[in-house]
Amino acid sequence: MDIPPAHPGPAEDQLLVLQGDHRSSFVWEGQLSDEPLRARRPDDLWEFMAQHPFHARIVARLQATGFYTIFRIGRMQLDWSLITALVERWIPETHTFYLPTGEATITLEDVQVLYGLRIDGRALPQYIRSMTRGQYLDMMGQFTGYRP
């Protein structure tokens, strides 16, 4: 009995907006790229995301988990002088910064306040934790269009 080979490419390419530039497209088309692997810079990623809005399903998932706020904040400008000063004042034994005003540390509550994230409740909703493997795979198929 001959089994037809599985197509290695995506079943739907609506969500894979970077696919045309990705190395895997060469593999799917039976070609290998001779170009060396190059990591994308964060600046390129933020510029791309600004020009290409997220799919509605992705936005809904990010909003449901509370992580959409981080995307809306966007790329942050890093103050390298401040980072260097904080590195010099870091005390690894106590995991704190030693500042002129006293010792300080960054807590989960600080992150929650700055980004508006939820820090209470369970990481996974009860209905997901009570699912069987088959139900979970069906849910993945429903959300992504592909059932592993």
Short mmCIF file of C-alpha atoms in Angstrom, two decimals:
data_model
loop_
_atom_site.label_atom_id
_atom_site.label_comp_id
_atom_site.label_asym_id
_atom_site.label_seq_id
_atom_site.Cartn_x
_atom_site.Cartn_y
_atom_site.Cartn_z
CA MET A 1 0.00 0.00 0.00
CA ASP A 2 1.53 3.29 -1.13
CA ILE A 3 1.06 6.20 1.23
CA PRO A 4 1.15 9.56 -0.50
CA PRO A 5 3.87 11.85 0.90
CA ALA A 6 2.67 14.55 3.25
CA HIS A 7 3.00 18.08 1.97
CA PRO A 8 5.60 19.78 4.20
CA GLY A 9 4.16 23.25 3.67
CA PRO A 10 1.43 24.99 5.63
CA ALA A 11 -2.19 23.97 5.06
CA GLU A 12 -3.19 27.65 5.02
CA ASP A 13 -0.80 30.54 4.54
CA GLN A 14 -3.05 33.38 5.72
CA LEU A 15 -1.32 33.64 9.09
CA LEU A 16 2.21 33.13 7.78
CA VAL A 17 2.79 36.63 6.45
CA LEU A 18 6.60 36.29 6.58
CA GLN A 19 6.58 32.97 4.73
CA GLY A 20 7.68 34.40 1.39
CA ASP A 21 10.97 35.56 2.94
CA HIS A 22 11.49 32.53 5.18
CA ARG A 23 14.10 29.86 4.47
CA SER A 24 11.56 27.08 4.87
CA SER A 25 9.83 28.16 1.65
CA PHE A 26 12.94 27.05 -0.28
CA VAL A 27 12.72 23.62 1.37
CA TRP A 28 9.00 23.32 0.58
CA GLU A 29 9.67 24.17 -3.05
CA GLY A 30 12.47 21.58 -3.28
CA GLN A 31 15.29 24.11 -3.29
CA LEU A 32 17.89 24.92 -0.68
CA SER A 33 19.07 28.44 -0.13
CA ASP A 34 22.81 29.12 -0.41
CA GLU A 35 22.45 32.27 1.66
CA PRO A 36 23.75 32.14 5.22
CA LEU A 37 21.20 32.19 8.00
CA ARG A 38 20.54 35.77 9.16
CA ALA A 39 18.58 36.64 12.26
CA ARG A 40 15.98 39.37 11.93
CA ARG A 41 16.64 42.51 13.89
CA PRO A 42 14.00 43.69 16.35
CA ASP A 43 13.73 46.98 14.43
CA ASP A 44 12.81 45.09 11.27
CA LEU A 45 10.18 43.11 13.16
CA TRP A 46 8.47 46.17 14.66
CA GLU A 47 8.48 47.97 11.31
CA PHE A 48 6.97 44.92 9.64
CA MET A 49 4.29 44.54 12.33
CA ALA A 50 3.38 48.21 12.00
CA GLN A 51 2.79 47.72 8.26
CA HIS A 52 0.96 44.36 8.53
CA PRO A 53 -1.86 44.18 11.08
CA PHE A 54 -2.39 40.97 13.02
CA HIS A 55 -5.06 38.51 11.94
CA ALA A 56 -8.28 38.96 13.95
CA ARG A 57 -7.89 35.55 15.60
CA ILE A 58 -4.41 36.45 16.84
CA VAL A 59 -5.63 39.78 18.21
CA ALA A 60 -8.49 38.02 20.00
CA ARG A 61 -6.08 35.51 21.60
CA LEU A 62 -3.64 38.24 22.66
CA GLN A 63 -6.47 40.28 24.17
CA ALA A 64 -7.89 37.24 25.97
CA THR A 65 -4.53 36.53 27.60
CA GLY A 66 -3.76 40.16 28.38
CA PHE A 67 -0.61 40.29 26.25
CA TYR A 68 -2.03 42.63 23.60
CA THR A 69 -1.02 45.58 25.82
CA ILE A 70 2.65 44.67 25.32
CA PHE A 71 2.22 44.78 21.54
CA ARG A 72 0.48 48.15 21.75
CA ILE A 73 3.39 49.57 23.75
CA GLY A 74 5.63 48.83 20.78
CA ARG A 75 9.37 48.97 20.53
CA MET A 76 11.05 50.57 23.50
CA GLN A 77 13.98 52.92 23.22
CA LEU A 78 16.76 51.53 25.40
CA ASP A 79 18.79 53.88 27.57
CA TRP A 80 22.20 52.19 27.48
CA SER A 81 23.68 54.56 30.08
CA LEU A 82 20.92 53.65 32.53
CA ILE A 83 21.39 49.93 31.83
CA THR A 84 25.15 50.23 32.41
CA ALA A 85 24.59 52.11 35.68
CA LEU A 86 22.14 49.47 36.89
CA VAL A 87 24.53 46.63 35.96
CA GLU A 88 27.23 48.30 38.05
CA ARG A 89 24.86 48.50 41.04
CA TRP A 90 23.55 44.90 40.79
CA ILE A 91 24.24 42.65 43.79
CA PRO A 92 23.93 39.01 42.62
CA GLU A 93 23.88 37.54 46.15
CA THR A 94 20.64 39.35 47.06
CA HIS A 95 19.27 39.88 43.52
CA THR A 96 18.86 43.59 44.19
CA PHE A 97 20.16 46.93 42.96
CA TYR A 98 22.11 48.97 45.50
CA LEU A 99 21.00 52.57 44.98
CA PRO A 100 21.74 55.76 46.94
CA THR A 101 18.21 55.51 48.40
CA GLY A 102 18.70 51.88 49.47
CA GLU A 103 18.30 48.42 47.97
CA ALA A 104 15.66 47.91 45.29
CA THR A 105 14.46 45.00 43.20
CA ILE A 106 11.96 44.47 40.41
CA THR A 107 8.97 42.41 41.49
CA LEU A 108 6.23 40.65 39.62
CA GLU A 109 3.88 43.37 40.83
CA ASP A 110 6.09 46.02 39.16
CA VAL A 111 5.82 44.18 35.85
CA GLN A 112 2.06 43.80 36.32
CA VAL A 113 1.60 47.52 36.94
CA LEU A 114 3.85 48.64 34.08
CA TYR A 115 2.33 46.31 31.46
CA GLY A 116 -1.20 45.88 32.80
CA LEU A 117 -0.81 42.09 32.93
CA ARG A 118 -2.83 39.80 35.17
CA ILE A 119 -0.78 38.05 37.82
CA ASP A 120 -3.54 36.31 39.71
CA GLY A 121 -5.47 33.22 38.76
CA ARG A 122 -4.32 30.06 37.09
CA ALA A 123 -1.94 29.98 34.13
CA LEU A 124 -4.33 27.70 32.21
CA PRO A 125 -8.11 27.90 32.49
CA GLN A 126 -9.84 24.97 34.20
CA TYR A 127 -11.50 23.79 30.98
CA ILE A 128 -8.10 23.33 29.27
CA ARG A 129 -6.63 21.41 32.21
CA SER A 130 -9.57 18.99 32.17
CA MET A 131 -9.36 18.24 28.42
CA THR A 132 -8.30 14.92 27.00
CA ARG A 133 -5.48 14.84 24.46
CA GLY A 134 -7.95 14.44 21.60
CA GLN A 135 -10.05 17.39 22.76
CA TYR A 136 -6.93 19.52 23.08
CA LEU A 137 -5.79 18.61 19.55
CA ASP A 138 -9.28 19.40 18.23
CA MET A 139 -9.11 22.82 19.91
CA MET A 140 -5.68 23.46 18.36
CA GLY A 141 -7.13 22.58 14.98
CA GLN A 142 -10.02 24.96 15.53
CA PHE A 143 -7.77 27.89 16.48
CA THR A 144 -4.93 27.35 14.02
CA GLY A 145 -6.60 25.53 11.14
CA TYR A 146 -4.21 22.60 11.63
CA ARG A 147 -4.72 19.61 13.90
CA PRO A 148 -1.36 18.06 14.87
#
